[in-house]
Short mmCIF file of C-alpha atoms and ligand atoms in Angstrom, two decimals:
data_model
loop_
_atom_site.label_atom_id
_atom_site.label_comp_id
_atom_site.label_asym_id
_atom_site.label_seq_id
_atom_site.Cartn_x
_atom_site.Cartn_y
_atom_site.Cartn_z
CA UNK A 27 19.74 58.14 -84.49
CA UNK A 28 17.72 57.29 -81.41
CA UNK A 29 14.53 58.15 -83.29
CA UNK A 30 15.57 55.60 -85.94
CA UNK A 31 16.08 52.94 -83.32
CA UNK A 32 12.67 53.49 -81.78
CA UNK A 33 11.08 53.50 -85.23
CA UNK A 34 12.73 50.15 -85.89
CA UNK A 35 11.51 48.98 -82.50
CA UNK A 36 7.98 50.01 -83.32
CA UNK A 37 8.26 48.24 -86.64
CA UNK A 38 9.32 45.09 -84.92
CA UNK A 39 6.45 45.43 -82.45
CA UNK A 40 4.00 45.95 -85.33
CA UNK A 41 5.46 42.96 -87.13
CA UNK A 42 5.18 40.88 -84.00
CA UNK A 43 1.58 41.90 -83.43
CA UNK A 44 0.74 41.19 -87.02
CA UNK A 45 2.11 37.69 -86.57
CA UNK A 46 0.05 37.01 -83.46
CA UNK A 47 -3.10 35.10 -84.13
CA UNK A 48 -5.41 34.19 -81.26
CA UNK A 49 -6.10 30.54 -80.51
CA UNK A 50 -9.05 29.07 -82.37
CA UNK A 51 -12.46 29.19 -80.78
CA UNK A 52 -13.32 25.60 -81.64
CA UNK A 53 -11.29 22.41 -81.77
CA UNK A 54 -12.71 19.39 -83.54
CA UNK A 55 -11.01 16.27 -82.20
CA UNK A 56 -11.12 13.40 -84.65
CA UNK A 57 -9.86 10.00 -83.47
CA UNK A 58 -8.53 8.03 -86.41
CA UNK A 59 -7.30 4.51 -86.89
CA UNK A 60 -6.73 3.39 -90.46
CA UNK A 61 -8.78 6.19 -91.99
CA UNK A 62 -6.38 7.28 -94.74
CA UNK A 63 -9.16 7.53 -97.31
CA UNK A 64 -11.33 9.71 -95.09
CA UNK A 65 -9.20 12.40 -93.46
CA UNK A 66 -9.01 14.74 -96.45
CA UNK A 67 -12.79 14.60 -96.82
CA UNK A 68 -13.20 15.40 -93.14
CA UNK A 69 -11.10 18.56 -93.49
CA UNK A 70 -13.03 19.57 -96.61
CA UNK A 71 -16.35 19.05 -94.81
CA UNK A 72 -15.19 21.10 -91.81
CA UNK A 73 -13.96 23.87 -94.09
CA UNK A 74 -17.39 23.97 -95.69
CA UNK A 75 -19.60 23.91 -92.62
CA UNK A 76 -17.42 26.09 -90.37
CA UNK A 77 -16.94 29.15 -92.54
CA UNK A 78 -16.84 32.23 -90.33
CA UNK A 79 -15.69 30.21 -87.30
CA UNK A 80 -12.10 30.14 -86.08
CA UNK A 81 -11.42 26.41 -85.74
CA UNK A 82 -8.75 23.77 -85.76
CA UNK A 83 -8.94 20.03 -86.20
CA UNK A 84 -6.76 17.58 -84.28
CA UNK A 85 -6.52 14.12 -85.74
CA UNK A 86 -5.46 11.67 -83.06
CA UNK A 87 -3.87 8.72 -84.80
CA UNK A 88 -2.69 5.61 -82.98
CA UNK A 89 0.08 4.83 -85.44
CA UNK A 90 -2.24 3.34 -88.10
CA UNK A 91 -0.51 0.95 -90.49
CA UNK A 92 -2.24 2.46 -93.51
CA UNK A 93 -0.30 5.73 -93.35
CA UNK A 94 -3.14 7.94 -92.02
CA UNK A 95 -0.62 10.08 -90.12
CA UNK A 96 1.37 10.81 -93.28
CA UNK A 97 -1.78 12.04 -95.05
CA UNK A 98 -2.63 14.29 -92.08
CA UNK A 99 0.94 15.62 -92.01
CA UNK A 100 0.68 16.48 -95.67
CA UNK A 101 -2.64 18.30 -95.10
CA UNK A 102 -1.16 20.15 -92.12
CA UNK A 103 1.82 21.33 -94.14
CA UNK A 104 -0.58 23.31 -96.29
CA UNK A 105 -3.19 24.27 -93.70
CA UNK A 106 -2.28 25.34 -90.16
CA UNK A 107 -5.81 24.58 -88.98
CA UNK A 108 -4.96 20.90 -89.35
CA UNK A 109 -3.02 19.29 -86.51
CA UNK A 110 -1.85 15.79 -85.76
CA UNK A 111 -1.44 13.98 -82.45
CA UNK A 112 0.47 10.85 -83.40
CA UNK A 113 0.44 8.35 -80.52
CA UNK A 114 2.88 5.49 -80.61
CA UNK A 115 2.43 2.36 -78.54
CA UNK A 116 -1.12 3.30 -77.61
CA UNK A 117 -4.66 2.33 -78.60
CA UNK A 118 -8.10 3.46 -77.56
CA UNK A 119 -10.84 5.68 -78.85
CA UNK A 120 -11.73 7.34 -75.52
CA UNK A 121 -8.17 8.09 -74.51
CA UNK A 122 -7.51 9.47 -78.02
CA UNK A 123 -10.42 11.91 -77.62
CA UNK A 124 -9.34 12.97 -74.14
CA UNK A 125 -5.76 13.63 -75.19
CA UNK A 126 -6.86 15.44 -78.34
CA UNK A 127 -9.01 17.80 -76.30
CA UNK A 128 -6.18 18.36 -73.82
CA UNK A 129 -3.74 19.16 -76.64
CA UNK A 130 -5.77 22.23 -77.59
CA UNK A 131 -6.70 25.41 -75.73
CA UNK A 132 -9.85 26.23 -77.70
CA UNK A 133 -12.77 27.01 -75.36
CA UNK A 134 -15.16 24.74 -77.28
CA UNK A 135 -14.29 21.13 -78.01
CA UNK A 136 -16.08 18.83 -80.43
CA UNK A 137 -15.49 15.11 -80.84
CA UNK A 138 -16.39 13.58 -84.19
CA UNK A 139 -15.52 10.27 -85.86
CA UNK A 140 -13.09 10.34 -88.76
CA UNK A 141 -15.24 8.32 -91.16
CA UNK A 142 -17.93 10.92 -91.94
CA UNK A 143 -20.66 8.89 -90.24
CA UNK A 144 -21.32 11.84 -87.93
CA UNK A 145 -22.93 14.79 -89.69
CA UNK A 146 -20.58 17.80 -89.46
CA UNK A 147 -23.43 20.13 -90.41
CA UNK A 148 -24.53 19.97 -86.77
CA UNK A 149 -21.34 21.70 -85.58
CA UNK A 150 -22.36 25.36 -86.13
CA UNK A 151 -25.59 24.88 -84.19
CA UNK A 152 -23.76 23.06 -81.41
CA UNK A 153 -21.29 25.95 -81.19
CA UNK A 154 -24.06 28.52 -81.13
CA UNK A 155 -25.84 26.80 -78.26
CA UNK A 156 -22.64 26.56 -76.22
CA UNK A 157 -21.42 30.08 -76.92
CA UNK A 158 -24.78 31.48 -75.84
CA UNK A 159 -24.25 29.65 -72.55
CA UNK A 160 -27.46 27.65 -73.05
CA UNK A 161 -25.80 24.37 -72.02
CA UNK A 162 -22.42 22.82 -71.24
CA UNK A 163 -22.58 20.03 -73.78
CA UNK A 164 -24.51 19.41 -77.01
CA UNK A 165 -24.88 15.84 -78.22
CA UNK A 166 -25.69 14.46 -81.63
CA UNK A 167 -28.44 11.87 -81.13
CA UNK A 168 -29.51 9.04 -83.42
CA UNK A 169 -32.41 8.01 -81.24
CA UNK A 170 -34.48 11.17 -80.91
CA UNK A 171 -37.18 12.41 -83.26
CA UNK A 172 -35.48 13.30 -86.53
CA UNK A 173 -32.42 11.11 -85.99
CA UNK A 174 -31.59 7.68 -87.36
CA UNK A 175 -29.10 4.85 -87.50
CA UNK A 176 -28.62 4.82 -91.28
CA UNK A 177 -27.75 1.46 -92.76
CA UNK A 178 -27.13 -0.34 -89.47
CA UNK A 179 -28.66 -3.82 -89.44
CA UNK A 180 -31.15 -4.77 -86.73
CA UNK A 181 -28.45 -6.68 -84.83
CA UNK A 182 -26.23 -3.62 -84.45
CA UNK A 183 -29.24 -1.45 -83.52
CA UNK A 184 -30.22 -4.07 -80.92
CA UNK A 185 -26.73 -4.15 -79.40
CA UNK A 186 -26.61 -0.36 -79.31
CA UNK A 187 -29.98 -0.18 -77.57
CA UNK A 188 -29.00 -2.87 -75.08
CA UNK A 189 -25.77 -1.03 -74.28
CA UNK A 190 -27.73 2.21 -73.88
CA UNK A 191 -30.08 0.46 -71.43
CA UNK A 192 -27.15 -0.82 -69.35
CA UNK A 193 -25.65 2.65 -69.27
CA UNK A 194 -28.55 3.85 -67.09
CA UNK A 195 -26.68 2.15 -64.22
CA UNK A 196 -23.98 4.79 -64.22
CA UNK A 197 -25.52 7.70 -66.11
CA UNK A 198 -26.92 10.61 -64.18
CA UNK A 199 -29.07 11.86 -67.06
CA UNK A 200 -31.74 10.50 -69.37
CA UNK A 201 -29.91 10.90 -72.65
CA UNK A 202 -31.61 9.47 -75.73
CA UNK A 203 -28.24 8.37 -77.16
CA UNK A 204 -25.68 7.88 -74.38
CA UNK A 205 -23.54 5.80 -76.76
CA UNK A 206 -23.07 8.72 -79.12
CA UNK A 207 -19.53 9.52 -80.12
CA UNK A 208 -20.50 12.93 -81.49
CA UNK A 209 -20.72 15.96 -79.21
CA UNK A 210 -19.37 19.39 -78.36
CA UNK A 211 -18.47 20.39 -74.81
CA UNK A 212 -17.18 23.57 -73.21
CA UNK A 213 -13.57 23.32 -72.08
CA UNK A 214 -14.59 24.50 -68.64
CA UNK A 215 -17.07 21.65 -68.15
CA UNK A 216 -14.57 19.16 -69.57
CA UNK A 217 -11.71 20.29 -67.34
CA UNK A 218 -13.93 20.02 -64.28
CA UNK A 219 -14.34 16.29 -64.98
CA UNK A 220 -11.18 15.19 -66.75
CA UNK A 221 -9.47 13.86 -63.64
CA UNK A 222 -12.30 11.43 -63.00
CA UNK A 223 -12.50 9.99 -66.50
CA UNK A 224 -11.74 6.29 -66.88
CA UNK A 225 -10.57 6.62 -70.48
CA UNK A 226 -11.42 2.95 -71.10
CA UNK A 227 -12.81 1.77 -74.42
CA UNK A 228 -15.11 3.49 -76.90
CA UNK A 229 -17.62 5.44 -74.86
CA UNK A 230 -16.17 8.81 -74.03
CA UNK A 231 -19.56 10.53 -73.71
CA UNK A 232 -20.82 7.98 -71.21
CA UNK A 233 -17.54 8.27 -69.31
CA UNK A 234 -17.98 12.04 -69.14
CA UNK A 235 -21.52 11.85 -67.82
CA UNK A 236 -20.74 9.08 -65.36
CA UNK A 237 -17.73 11.05 -64.08
CA UNK A 238 -19.82 14.07 -63.19
CA UNK A 239 -20.64 14.83 -59.59
CA UNK A 240 -22.66 17.77 -60.80
CA UNK A 241 -24.87 16.68 -63.73
CA UNK A 242 -23.88 18.24 -67.04
CA UNK A 243 -26.35 20.66 -68.55
CA UNK A 244 -27.00 19.12 -71.92
CA UNK A 245 -28.91 19.56 -75.14
CA UNK A 246 -29.42 16.97 -77.88
CA UNK A 247 -29.68 17.50 -81.61
CA UNK A 248 -30.95 14.78 -83.94
CA UNK A 249 -28.86 13.51 -86.83
CA UNK A 250 -28.89 10.61 -89.23
CA UNK A 251 -25.90 8.28 -88.76
CA UNK A 252 -24.43 8.00 -92.24
CA UNK A 253 -22.81 5.10 -94.05
CA UNK A 254 -19.10 4.71 -93.81
CA UNK A 255 -17.42 6.16 -96.89
CA UNK A 256 -14.26 4.06 -96.82
CA UNK A 257 -12.45 1.67 -94.50
CA UNK A 258 -14.20 -0.43 -91.87
CA UNK A 259 -15.54 -0.20 -88.32
CA UNK A 260 -13.11 -0.88 -85.47
CA UNK A 261 -15.89 -1.71 -83.06
CA UNK A 262 -15.46 -5.43 -82.42
CA UNK A 263 -16.28 -7.90 -79.68
CA UNK A 264 -13.49 -6.51 -77.54
CA UNK A 265 -15.31 -3.18 -77.51
CA UNK A 266 -18.08 -5.06 -75.66
CA UNK A 267 -15.61 -6.25 -73.04
CA UNK A 268 -14.20 -2.73 -72.69
CA UNK A 269 -17.70 -1.36 -72.31
CA UNK A 270 -18.29 -3.81 -69.50
CA UNK A 271 -15.02 -2.74 -67.88
CA UNK A 272 -16.01 0.92 -68.15
CA UNK A 273 -19.32 0.23 -66.39
CA UNK A 274 -17.53 -1.84 -63.73
CA UNK A 275 -14.99 0.94 -63.20
CA UNK A 276 -17.73 3.52 -62.80
CA UNK A 277 -19.72 1.31 -60.43
CA UNK A 278 -17.02 -0.13 -58.14
CA UNK A 279 -13.71 1.21 -59.50
CA UNK A 280 -13.29 3.45 -56.48
CA UNK A 281 -13.26 0.35 -54.24
CA UNK A 282 -11.47 -2.32 -56.31
CA UNK A 283 -9.22 -1.67 -59.32
CA UNK A 284 -11.00 -2.66 -62.52
CA UNK A 285 -8.04 -4.77 -63.64
CA UNK A 286 -8.38 -6.92 -60.57
CA UNK A 287 -12.07 -7.42 -61.36
CA UNK A 288 -11.12 -8.48 -64.87
CA UNK A 289 -8.37 -10.76 -63.60
CA UNK A 290 -10.81 -12.41 -61.21
CA UNK A 291 -13.40 -12.90 -63.94
CA UNK A 292 -10.79 -14.52 -66.17
CA UNK A 293 -9.74 -16.57 -63.18
CA UNK A 294 -13.33 -17.74 -62.90
CA UNK A 295 -13.19 -19.05 -66.46
CA UNK A 296 -9.86 -20.63 -65.55
CA UNK A 297 -11.54 -22.55 -62.72
CA UNK A 298 -13.95 -24.03 -65.27
CA UNK A 299 -11.06 -25.04 -67.52
CA UNK A 300 -9.16 -26.43 -64.57
CA UNK A 301 -12.10 -28.54 -63.42
CA UNK A 302 -12.80 -29.89 -66.89
CA UNK A 303 -9.18 -30.95 -67.40
CA UNK A 304 -8.95 -32.38 -63.91
CA UNK A 305 -12.09 -34.42 -64.49
CA UNK A 306 -10.73 -35.83 -67.76
CA UNK A 307 -7.37 -36.69 -66.19
CA UNK A 308 -8.83 -38.22 -63.03
CA UNK A 309 -11.87 -39.93 -64.41
CA UNK A 310 -10.89 -40.61 -68.01
CA UNK A 311 -7.16 -41.24 -67.77
CA UNK A 312 -7.23 -42.55 -64.17
CA UNK A 313 -4.23 -40.44 -63.16
CA UNK A 314 -3.16 -39.97 -59.54
CA UNK A 315 -4.62 -36.83 -58.02
CA UNK A 316 -1.35 -34.85 -57.58
CA UNK A 317 -0.37 -35.51 -61.20
CA UNK A 318 -3.86 -34.68 -62.47
CA UNK A 319 -3.97 -31.48 -60.43
CA UNK A 320 -0.54 -30.53 -61.83
CA UNK A 321 -1.74 -31.06 -65.39
CA UNK A 322 -4.95 -29.12 -64.83
CA UNK A 323 -3.02 -26.26 -63.24
CA UNK A 324 -0.65 -26.05 -66.21
CA UNK A 325 -3.47 -25.98 -68.76
CA UNK A 326 -5.36 -23.39 -66.73
CA UNK A 327 -2.20 -21.28 -66.44
CA UNK A 328 -1.57 -21.13 -70.20
CA UNK A 329 -5.28 -20.49 -70.78
CA UNK A 330 -5.40 -17.69 -68.23
CA UNK A 331 -2.27 -16.10 -69.62
CA UNK A 332 -3.79 -16.07 -73.09
CA UNK A 333 -7.12 -14.58 -72.04
CA UNK A 334 -5.61 -12.02 -69.69
CA UNK A 335 -3.24 -10.98 -72.43
CA UNK A 336 -6.20 -10.45 -74.77
CA UNK A 337 -8.57 -8.76 -72.34
CA UNK A 338 -7.29 -7.70 -68.93
CA UNK A 339 -4.02 -6.37 -70.26
CA UNK A 340 -5.22 -5.50 -73.75
CA UNK A 341 -3.45 -2.15 -73.53
CA UNK A 342 -0.20 -3.94 -72.70
CA UNK A 343 -0.81 -6.85 -74.99
CA UNK A 344 2.21 -9.04 -75.76
CA UNK A 345 2.73 -10.36 -79.26
CA UNK A 346 5.21 -12.49 -81.20
CA UNK A 347 8.39 -13.08 -79.27
CA UNK A 348 7.11 -10.89 -76.43
CA UNK A 349 4.16 -13.27 -76.08
CA UNK A 350 6.51 -16.21 -75.48
CA UNK A 351 8.64 -14.19 -73.10
CA UNK A 352 5.47 -13.13 -71.32
CA UNK A 353 4.27 -16.72 -71.07
CA UNK A 354 7.66 -17.66 -69.67
CA UNK A 355 7.70 -14.91 -67.04
CA UNK A 356 4.02 -15.61 -66.25
CA UNK A 357 4.83 -19.28 -65.72
CA UNK A 358 7.94 -18.56 -63.68
CA UNK A 359 6.31 -15.80 -61.65
CA UNK A 360 3.32 -18.02 -60.95
CA UNK A 361 5.32 -21.10 -60.13
CA UNK A 362 5.35 -20.24 -56.44
CA UNK A 363 1.60 -19.78 -56.56
CA UNK A 364 1.23 -23.01 -58.51
CA UNK A 365 3.37 -24.97 -56.05
CA UNK A 366 1.34 -23.62 -53.16
CA UNK A 367 -1.80 -24.48 -55.12
CA UNK A 368 -0.75 -28.07 -55.76
CA UNK A 369 0.64 -28.46 -52.25
CA UNK A 370 -2.49 -27.24 -50.50
CA UNK A 371 -4.88 -29.09 -52.81
CA UNK A 372 -2.96 -32.36 -52.53
CA UNK A 373 -2.62 -32.03 -48.77
CA UNK A 374 -6.35 -31.45 -48.36
CA UNK A 375 -7.29 -34.28 -50.72
CA UNK A 376 -4.74 -36.91 -49.76
CA UNK A 377 -4.17 -36.23 -46.05
CA UNK A 378 -7.42 -34.64 -44.96
CA UNK A 379 -9.80 -36.55 -47.15
CA UNK A 380 -11.46 -33.37 -48.44
CA UNK A 381 -13.38 -33.86 -51.71
CA UNK A 382 -11.55 -33.24 -54.98
CA UNK A 383 -13.59 -30.16 -55.91
CA UNK A 384 -13.04 -28.34 -52.62
CA UNK A 385 -9.38 -29.30 -52.51
CA UNK A 386 -8.84 -27.92 -55.99
CA UNK A 387 -10.74 -24.68 -55.27
CA UNK A 388 -8.65 -24.01 -52.16
CA UNK A 389 -5.47 -24.50 -54.17
CA UNK A 390 -6.69 -22.27 -56.99
CA UNK A 391 -7.68 -19.43 -54.64
CA UNK A 392 -4.29 -19.36 -53.01
CA UNK A 393 -2.57 -19.38 -56.41
CA UNK A 394 -4.82 -16.63 -57.82
CA UNK A 395 -3.77 -14.00 -55.31
CA UNK A 396 -0.13 -14.70 -56.05
CA UNK A 397 -0.71 -14.67 -59.76
CA UNK A 398 -2.36 -11.26 -59.82
CA UNK A 399 0.16 -9.57 -57.59
CA UNK A 400 3.25 -11.00 -59.21
CA UNK A 401 2.27 -10.90 -62.90
CA UNK A 402 1.04 -7.31 -62.72
CA UNK A 403 4.60 -6.40 -61.84
CA UNK A 404 6.64 -8.87 -63.91
CA UNK A 405 4.63 -9.92 -66.94
CA UNK A 406 2.57 -6.95 -68.09
CA UNK A 407 4.72 -4.21 -66.72
CA UNK A 408 4.75 -1.74 -69.55
CA UNK A 409 2.16 -0.29 -71.92
CA UNK A 410 2.36 -1.61 -75.44
CA UNK A 411 0.34 -1.12 -78.61
CA UNK A 412 -1.64 -3.87 -80.26
N1 GDD B 14 -7.02 7.00 -82.35
C1 GDD B 14 -7.87 5.97 -82.38
N2 GDD B 14 -7.58 4.85 -81.66
N3 GDD B 14 -8.99 6.06 -83.14
C2 GDD B 14 -9.82 4.99 -83.15
C3 GDD B 14 -9.58 3.81 -82.44
C4 GDD B 14 -8.39 3.75 -81.64
O1 GDD B 14 -8.09 2.76 -80.97
N4 GDD B 14 -10.60 2.93 -82.67
C5 GDD B 14 -11.44 3.57 -83.52
N5 GDD B 14 -10.97 4.80 -83.82
C6 GDD B 14 -11.58 5.83 -84.68
C7 GDD B 14 -12.01 5.35 -86.04
O2 GDD B 14 -10.98 5.48 -87.00
C8 GDD B 14 -13.17 6.29 -86.34
O3 GDD B 14 -12.74 7.52 -86.83
C9 GDD B 14 -13.79 6.50 -84.97
O4 GDD B 14 -12.76 6.24 -84.02
C10 GDD B 14 -15.00 5.59 -84.70
O5 GDD B 14 -14.65 4.24 -84.92
P1 GDD B 14 -15.56 3.27 -85.79
O6 GDD B 14 -14.83 1.99 -85.86
O7 GDD B 14 -15.97 3.92 -87.07
O8 GDD B 14 -16.81 3.10 -84.81
P2 GDD B 14 -18.35 2.92 -85.18
O9 GDD B 14 -18.77 3.71 -86.37
O10 GDD B 14 -18.63 1.47 -85.23
O11 GDD B 14 -19.04 3.57 -83.89
C11 GDD B 14 -18.88 4.96 -83.64
O12 GDD B 14 -20.06 5.70 -83.69
C12 GDD B 14 -21.04 5.36 -82.73
C13 GDD B 14 -22.17 6.33 -82.84
O13 GDD B 14 -21.78 7.64 -82.54
C14 GDD B 14 -18.27 5.15 -82.26
O14 GDD B 14 -17.99 6.52 -82.06
C15 GDD B 14 -19.21 4.65 -81.21
O15 GDD B 14 -18.64 4.86 -79.92
C16 GDD B 14 -20.51 5.38 -81.33
O16 GDD B 14 -21.46 4.77 -80.47
MN1 MN B 15 -17.74 4.65 -87.74
#
């Protein structure tokens, strides 16, 4: 009887052991946004180039409207190497890559775009270099001998080169392609730096290098950037702004929060708007100064709300009804600042005889500090998708 029980126990143990499969050696993190047409091809390509490697792929989808997540789910139901990280209410290429890497335990982590523009045939060589301990990160480069930018027009190549040049400000290495979105890193090296990452915008590789106290040991491999198979690029003018924010964060983020820098820059544009409107109202329409300053303040306020909503708080962007509610709370929250602004400016101009420009600037400065403090709490208080 007891022998039977232990035999059954051994059986169970054997069964259990048979069911245990070690974690994959390599994770390929693929950020996707509206890439429904491409994800199946990505899995097929990985299956082809990674034979003999134990791997998994994590698609990080930011709730694409085209149903990308559903296609990945369907693939995953048939193939346990395919995983999905479906983020709701979030956007961002860098943060998608970071969270995809953190969702896996594989010791080697690759990041590759989901549109087949990066050549997956580089992956086995990248893995070999890392597993031999020859470097901590291997980067696919378009700008070294043997690489290329495919069908990019000269404008896009120019922008990419300009951005690469600017990156030297924060980069502690002379990479040929610091803008590359295609690389493989050891988990150890990644974990050492993850707490310092900004996670802003498109440039995860640059972020990683700029966040390193100890320079990363790197190798580069050339590849030809291929044409997009389906869908379209998500890199737009806002990516430029985000790139600027990433650089600013790396340069002075430890002293001043990057959002405050952005808010101040937008405020600077607002001063221009304010002055233009004030000039028209005073000079053109011959209004009294207090009334003109009130009008200019209102226009600048709506303008600043709109731009901050698009840029500074892009990750918390308000839309539709929420936009109107946001405008309302922005206006209400700033009304104290605006009153102080008008009060101070009018006092200086009317009572003290200070010039109209200086009076207005003093009012604006006082209002700006209020605006930032109060709206960061009341208007853009929670993360939202766009
Ligand atoms: N999850 C998520 N969230 N994925 C995103 C987002 C986002 O907000 N934005 C873009 N993606 C995905 C796209 O679906 C695609 O798979 C990948 O990120 C790259 O986006 P593209 O829109 O195709 O960018 P690109 O081809 O213009 O530029 C890419 O390649 C360059 C060269 O390596 C980017 O990776 C650049 O950073 C890189 O310089
Ligand atoms: Mn692309």
